[in-house]
Structure formats: C-alpha cells, structure tokens
Tab-separated table of C-alpha atoms in Angstrom:
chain	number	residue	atom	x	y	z
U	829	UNK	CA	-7.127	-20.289	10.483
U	830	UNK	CA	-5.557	-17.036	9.866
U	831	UNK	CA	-8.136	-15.317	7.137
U	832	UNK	CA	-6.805	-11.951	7.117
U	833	UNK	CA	-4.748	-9.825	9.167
U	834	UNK	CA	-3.496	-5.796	9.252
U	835	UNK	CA	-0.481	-4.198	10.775
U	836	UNK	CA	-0.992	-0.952	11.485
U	837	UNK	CA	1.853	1.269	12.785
U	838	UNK	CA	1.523	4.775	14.683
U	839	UNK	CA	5.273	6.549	14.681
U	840	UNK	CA	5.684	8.933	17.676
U	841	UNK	CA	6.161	12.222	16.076
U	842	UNK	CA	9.764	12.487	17.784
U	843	UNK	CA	10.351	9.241	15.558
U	844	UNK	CA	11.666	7.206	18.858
U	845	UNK	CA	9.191	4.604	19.034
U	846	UNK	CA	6.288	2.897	17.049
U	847	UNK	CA	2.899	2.068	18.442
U	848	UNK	CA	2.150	-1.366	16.507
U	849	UNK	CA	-1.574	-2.307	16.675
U	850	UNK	CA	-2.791	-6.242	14.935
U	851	UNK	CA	-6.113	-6.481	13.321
U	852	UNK	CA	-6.909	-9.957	12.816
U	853	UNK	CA	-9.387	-12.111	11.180
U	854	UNK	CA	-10.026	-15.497	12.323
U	855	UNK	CA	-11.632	-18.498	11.328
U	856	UNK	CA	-12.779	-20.495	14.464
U	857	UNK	CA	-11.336	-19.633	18.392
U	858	UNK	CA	-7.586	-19.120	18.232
U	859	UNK	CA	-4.696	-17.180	20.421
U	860	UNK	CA	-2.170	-15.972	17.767
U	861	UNK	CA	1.416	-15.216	19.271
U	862	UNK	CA	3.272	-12.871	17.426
U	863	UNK	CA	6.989	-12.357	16.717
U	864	UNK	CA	9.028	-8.992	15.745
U	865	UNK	CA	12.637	-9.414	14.041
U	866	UNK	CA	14.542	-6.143	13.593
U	867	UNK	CA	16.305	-5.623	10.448
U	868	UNK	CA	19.332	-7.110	11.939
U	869	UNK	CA	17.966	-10.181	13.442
U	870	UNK	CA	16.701	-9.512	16.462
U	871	UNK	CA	13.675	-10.145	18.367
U	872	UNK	CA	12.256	-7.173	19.950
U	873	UNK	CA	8.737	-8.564	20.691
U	874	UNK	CA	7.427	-11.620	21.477
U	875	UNK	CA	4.369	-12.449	23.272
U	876	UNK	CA	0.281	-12.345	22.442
U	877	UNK	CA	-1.154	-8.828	22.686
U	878	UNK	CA	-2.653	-7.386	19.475
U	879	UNK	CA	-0.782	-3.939	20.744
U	880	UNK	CA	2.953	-3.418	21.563
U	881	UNK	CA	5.327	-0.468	21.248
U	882	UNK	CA	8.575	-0.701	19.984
U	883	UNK	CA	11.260	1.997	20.849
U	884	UNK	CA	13.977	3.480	18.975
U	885	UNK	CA	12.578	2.142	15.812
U	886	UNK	CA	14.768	1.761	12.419
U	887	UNK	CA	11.898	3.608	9.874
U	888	UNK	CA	11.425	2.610	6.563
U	889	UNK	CA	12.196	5.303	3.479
U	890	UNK	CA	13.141	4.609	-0.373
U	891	UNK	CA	16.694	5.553	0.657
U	892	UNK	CA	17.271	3.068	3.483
U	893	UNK	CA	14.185	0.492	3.067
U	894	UNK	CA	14.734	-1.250	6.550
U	895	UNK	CA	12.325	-4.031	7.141
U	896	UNK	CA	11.018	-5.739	10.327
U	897	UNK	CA	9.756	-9.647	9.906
U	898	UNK	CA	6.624	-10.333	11.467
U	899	UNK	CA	5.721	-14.131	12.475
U	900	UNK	CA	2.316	-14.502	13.180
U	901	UNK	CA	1.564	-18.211	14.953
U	902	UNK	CA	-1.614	-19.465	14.759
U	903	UNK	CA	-1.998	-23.218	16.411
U	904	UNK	CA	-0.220	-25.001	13.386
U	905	UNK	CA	-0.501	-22.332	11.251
U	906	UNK	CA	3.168	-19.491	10.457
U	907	UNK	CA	2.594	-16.550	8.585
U	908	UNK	CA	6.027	-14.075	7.610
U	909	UNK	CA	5.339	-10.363	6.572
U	910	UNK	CA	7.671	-8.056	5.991
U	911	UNK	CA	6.209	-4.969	7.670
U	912	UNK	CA	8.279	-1.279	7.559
U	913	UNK	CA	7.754	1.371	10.002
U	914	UNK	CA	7.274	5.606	9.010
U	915	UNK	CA	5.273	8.487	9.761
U	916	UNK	CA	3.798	10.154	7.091
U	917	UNK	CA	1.788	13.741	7.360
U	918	UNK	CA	1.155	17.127	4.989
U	919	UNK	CA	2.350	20.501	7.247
U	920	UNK	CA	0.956	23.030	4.877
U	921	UNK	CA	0.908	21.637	1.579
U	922	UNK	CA	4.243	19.643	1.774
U	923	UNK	CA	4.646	16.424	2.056
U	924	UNK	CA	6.994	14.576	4.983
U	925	UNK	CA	8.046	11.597	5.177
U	926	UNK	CA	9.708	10.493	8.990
U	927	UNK	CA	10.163	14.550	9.637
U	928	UNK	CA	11.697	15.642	6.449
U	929	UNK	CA	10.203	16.737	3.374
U	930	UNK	CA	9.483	14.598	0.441
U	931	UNK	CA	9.758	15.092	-3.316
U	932	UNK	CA	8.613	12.498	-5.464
U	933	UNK	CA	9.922	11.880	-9.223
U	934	UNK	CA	8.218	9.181	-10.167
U	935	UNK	CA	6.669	7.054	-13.274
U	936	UNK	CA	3.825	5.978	-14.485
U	937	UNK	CA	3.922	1.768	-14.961
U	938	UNK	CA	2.007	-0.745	-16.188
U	939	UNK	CA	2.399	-4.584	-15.799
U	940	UNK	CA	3.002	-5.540	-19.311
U	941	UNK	CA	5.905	-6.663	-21.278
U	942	UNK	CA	6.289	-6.491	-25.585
U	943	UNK	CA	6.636	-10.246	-25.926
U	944	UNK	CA	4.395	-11.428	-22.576
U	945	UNK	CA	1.452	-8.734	-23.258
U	946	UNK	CA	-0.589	-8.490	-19.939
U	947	UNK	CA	2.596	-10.827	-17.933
U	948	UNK	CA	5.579	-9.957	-16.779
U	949	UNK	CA	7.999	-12.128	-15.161
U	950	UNK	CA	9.507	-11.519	-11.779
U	951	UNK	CA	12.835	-10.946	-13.459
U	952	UNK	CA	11.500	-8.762	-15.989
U	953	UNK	CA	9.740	-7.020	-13.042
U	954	UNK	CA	13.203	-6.541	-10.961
U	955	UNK	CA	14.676	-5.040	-14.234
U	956	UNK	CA	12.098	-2.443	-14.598
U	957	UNK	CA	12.829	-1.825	-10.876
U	958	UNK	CA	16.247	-1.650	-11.554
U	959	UNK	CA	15.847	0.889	-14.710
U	960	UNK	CA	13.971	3.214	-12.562
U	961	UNK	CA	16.166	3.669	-9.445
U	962	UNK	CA	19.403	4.756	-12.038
U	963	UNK	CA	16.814	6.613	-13.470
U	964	UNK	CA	16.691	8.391	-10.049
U	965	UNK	CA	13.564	7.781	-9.728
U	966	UNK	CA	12.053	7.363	-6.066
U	967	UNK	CA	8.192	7.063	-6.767
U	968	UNK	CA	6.020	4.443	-9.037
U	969	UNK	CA	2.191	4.947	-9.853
U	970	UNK	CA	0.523	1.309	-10.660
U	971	UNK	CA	-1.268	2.763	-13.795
U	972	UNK	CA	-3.785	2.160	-14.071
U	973	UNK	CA	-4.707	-0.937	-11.680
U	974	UNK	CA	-2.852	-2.854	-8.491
U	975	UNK	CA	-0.125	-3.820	-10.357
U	976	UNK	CA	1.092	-7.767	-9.431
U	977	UNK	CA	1.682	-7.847	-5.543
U	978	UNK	CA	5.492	-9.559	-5.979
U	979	UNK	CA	6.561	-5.843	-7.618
U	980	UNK	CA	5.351	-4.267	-4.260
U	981	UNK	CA	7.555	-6.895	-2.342
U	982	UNK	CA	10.345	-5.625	-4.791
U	983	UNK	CA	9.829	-1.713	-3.859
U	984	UNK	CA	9.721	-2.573	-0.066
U	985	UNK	CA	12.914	-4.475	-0.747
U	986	UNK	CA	14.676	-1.863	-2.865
U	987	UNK	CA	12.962	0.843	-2.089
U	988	UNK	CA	10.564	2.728	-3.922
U	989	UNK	CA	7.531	4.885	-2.885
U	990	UNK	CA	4.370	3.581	-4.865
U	991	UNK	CA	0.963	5.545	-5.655
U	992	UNK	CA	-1.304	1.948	-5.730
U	993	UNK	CA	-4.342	2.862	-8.093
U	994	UNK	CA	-7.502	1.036	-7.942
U	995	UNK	CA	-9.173	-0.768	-11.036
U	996	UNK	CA	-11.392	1.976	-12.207
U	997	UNK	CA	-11.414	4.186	-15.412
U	998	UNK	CA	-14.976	5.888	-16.809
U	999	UNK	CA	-12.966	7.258	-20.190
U	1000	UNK	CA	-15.069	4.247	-22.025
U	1001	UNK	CA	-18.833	6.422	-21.662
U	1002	UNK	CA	-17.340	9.581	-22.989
U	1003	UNK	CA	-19.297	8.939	-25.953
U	1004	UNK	CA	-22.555	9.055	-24.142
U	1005	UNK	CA	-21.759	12.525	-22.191
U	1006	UNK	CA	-18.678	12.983	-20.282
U	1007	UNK	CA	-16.306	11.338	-17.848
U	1008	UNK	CA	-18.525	11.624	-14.980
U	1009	UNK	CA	-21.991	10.223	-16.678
U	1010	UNK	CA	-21.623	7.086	-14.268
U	1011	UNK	CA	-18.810	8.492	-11.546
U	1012	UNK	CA	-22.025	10.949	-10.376
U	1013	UNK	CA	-24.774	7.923	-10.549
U	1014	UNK	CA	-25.630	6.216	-7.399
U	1015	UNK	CA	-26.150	2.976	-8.544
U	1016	UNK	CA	-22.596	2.085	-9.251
U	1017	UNK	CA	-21.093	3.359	-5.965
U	1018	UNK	CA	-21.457	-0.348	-4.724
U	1019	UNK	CA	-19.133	-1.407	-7.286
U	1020	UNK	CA	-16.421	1.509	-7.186
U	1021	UNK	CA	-16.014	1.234	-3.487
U	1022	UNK	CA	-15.856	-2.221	-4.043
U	1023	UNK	CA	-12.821	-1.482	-6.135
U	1024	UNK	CA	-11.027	0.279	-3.858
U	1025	UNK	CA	-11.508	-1.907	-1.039
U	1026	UNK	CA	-10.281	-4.825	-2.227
U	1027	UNK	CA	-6.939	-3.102	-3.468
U	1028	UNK	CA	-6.514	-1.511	-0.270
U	1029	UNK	CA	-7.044	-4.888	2.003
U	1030	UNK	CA	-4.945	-6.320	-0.171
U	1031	UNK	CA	-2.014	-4.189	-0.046
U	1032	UNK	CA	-2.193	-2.010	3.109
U	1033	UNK	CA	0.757	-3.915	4.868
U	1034	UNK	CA	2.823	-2.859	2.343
U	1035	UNK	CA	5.081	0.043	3.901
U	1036	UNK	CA	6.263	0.827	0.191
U	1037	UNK	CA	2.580	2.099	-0.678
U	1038	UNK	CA	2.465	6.174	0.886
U	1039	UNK	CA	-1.015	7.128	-1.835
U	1040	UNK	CA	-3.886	5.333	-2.291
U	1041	UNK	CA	-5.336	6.892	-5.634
U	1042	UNK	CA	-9.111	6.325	-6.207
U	1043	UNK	CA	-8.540	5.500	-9.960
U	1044	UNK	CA	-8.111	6.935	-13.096
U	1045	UNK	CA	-9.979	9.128	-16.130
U	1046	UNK	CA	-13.270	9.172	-14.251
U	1047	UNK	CA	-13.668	12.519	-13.263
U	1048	UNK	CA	-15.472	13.225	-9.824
U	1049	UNK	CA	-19.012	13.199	-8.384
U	1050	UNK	CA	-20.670	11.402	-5.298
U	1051	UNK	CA	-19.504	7.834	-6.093
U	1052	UNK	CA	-15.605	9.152	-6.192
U	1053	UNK	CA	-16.568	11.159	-3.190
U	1054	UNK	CA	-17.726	8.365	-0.853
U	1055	UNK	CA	-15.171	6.234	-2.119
U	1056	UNK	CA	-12.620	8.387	-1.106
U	1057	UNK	CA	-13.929	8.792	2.763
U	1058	UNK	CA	-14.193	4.858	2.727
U	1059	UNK	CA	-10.999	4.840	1.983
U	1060	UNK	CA	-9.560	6.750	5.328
U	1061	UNK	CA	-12.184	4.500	6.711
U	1062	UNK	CA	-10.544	1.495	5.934
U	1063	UNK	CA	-6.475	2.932	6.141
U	1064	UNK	CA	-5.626	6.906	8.022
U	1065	UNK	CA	-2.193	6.258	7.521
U	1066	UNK	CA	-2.107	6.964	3.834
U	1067	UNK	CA	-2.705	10.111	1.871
U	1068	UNK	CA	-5.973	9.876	-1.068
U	1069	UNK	CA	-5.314	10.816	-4.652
C-alpha cells in the first residue's frame, strides 16, 4: 500500500510550465499510475513516471486558488489530493509569489472555540475562514501548533496563505534562566526536529502553506539552528521562519 507520498512542483521562472516530481513510499512491490485533472476537468497527464511536466500551468495564489486533482492508483488502492502549482522566491528582501510581489496581512489563529475549548467544528472553522477574508486578510499563522489539517483544505479551497508553526514553545523554563536554557542544549534536538518533521510531512502537499515557522517563544541556539537546515532538507520550496 500507499504509506506516504510528496508532490513536489518546480515552476519555470517564465511561469509557462511546471516540473512535477512524485516521492513515494511503498509498502511491498507496486507500479502506481498517476492521474492529473486541471481545474476545469481535464486530464493533462496520465501515465506511470514519478516525473512529468505540465505546460501552460493555471498557478495557485490566495486571489485565484486554482487546484489540480491528483489520482494516485495503487493495485486496488485510489488516493485524491488536491495539489496547487506556484513559484515562490525572495529578490532582495521581498517576497514574490508567481513573479509579483507579495504582502501579507495576516492573523494569528488558534484552533479553539468559547463553548468547544480545544475543538472546533468544520463549520465553525469555515466561519473563521470566512471572517478573515472580509477582513481582507490574505495570510493565517497556525499559532502556535499545526492547526487541524481540514482548515488547510479550507485555505487551499478559498484561498489563504498560511505560516504552519510546529508544536514547540520553551516560554515554560523561563523561570530557570531564559528562553533558550533548553533551545541551546543538545540533548533535546532529537525531539525539536522531531517536531518539525512530522508537521512538515504532514502538510507539505498543501499549496496553501508558503512558511514553515520553526515554533514559537523559544528563542534560538543550536537545536533551532539544525532544525531549521532540516527543514530545507526535508521541503526547498518553502521559506523558514
């Protein structure tokens, strides 16, 4: 079976086609075939190499969030993802997003609701998304963890740029010296990669997400450091906060 797979997505910097490259993870000897749908139903690759280009792509952006429907097709097993195409790169210090530049007003969010605590609902999530884009807001930062992955499916769907934070804060050992009393020990850079690894495998097919960000209130040293270049490691295609 399918155990984990990663669409990766290299935009030509003239924006006319897409390099799309599959990593895969199987369980036992399979040959997946894979299937691209355009936004407006059509198939525009069909066959079983793990690389294919695809020209005159529609891109993806929180104005016009066009999204492609990959069918992976394992034996008897169909996976659907909806995948999004852009390029995204720093000239200078500025930020663009499929050749133009990019200003993000954004929010800070947290799952949580005042009568469901820690859960929110999937229609309570759609009205926060809902809120925020006649707010004119264009940018969400999952404060201070991964925030439930059916929101993301929301912001690829609506559109919305998200900054996905891992599961880390260090504010809690202020009392014993200062932020970065563990973030500068070696022996817990095991467990803050491990943080951010598992947010990024889990979401890095989202095209909503343009920042990883390594966490929150912990300061820096070596174990934010290393965390950071496993990070690019893992996903290039994203910028590191």
């Amino acid at each position: 079976h399918i155990k984990d797979f990663y669409v990766r997505s290299d935009v030509a910097e003239s924006l006319d086609s897409v390099k799309v490259e599959l990593e895969n993870t199987y369980c036992g000897e399979i040959s997946p075939e894979y299937t691209l749908i355009s936004p407006t139903g059509e198939t525009v690759y069909c066959g079983g190499d793990n690389s294919f280009t695809v020209e005159n792509p529609v891109l993806w952006n929180a104005e016009e969030p066009k999204l492609y429907t990959l069918v992976i097709k394992a034996g008897e097993e169909i996976i659907a993802q909806k995948i999004g195409f852009k390029r995204l790169e720093i000239k200078g210090s500025v930020v663009y997003l499929n050749g133009k530049s990019v200003k993000l007003w954004g929010i800070n969010r947290h799952d949580s609701h005042p009568e469901g605590g820690y859960t929110a609902t999937v229609e309570e999530m759609l009205r926060d998304l809902y809120l925020l884009k006649q707010a004119n807001c264009n940018c969400i930062r999952t404060s201070h963890y991964p925030n439930d992955p059916r929101f993301l499916d929301m912001c690829d769907e609506y559109g919305l740029y998200v900054v996905d934070e891992a599961d880390l804060e260090c504010h809690g050992v202020v009392i014993f010296e200062s932020y970065d009393f563990i973030a500068t020990d070696p022996t817990w850079e095991i467990q803050f990669i491990d943080r951010g690894v598992r947010m990024v495998e889990r979401d890095r097919n989202h095209p909503c997400i343009i920042m990883w960000s390594l966490g929150n209130e912990s300061y820096a040293g070596s174990c934010i450091e290393n965390m950071s270049k496993v990070f690019h490691e893992v996903d290039d295609t994203r910028l590191v906060h």
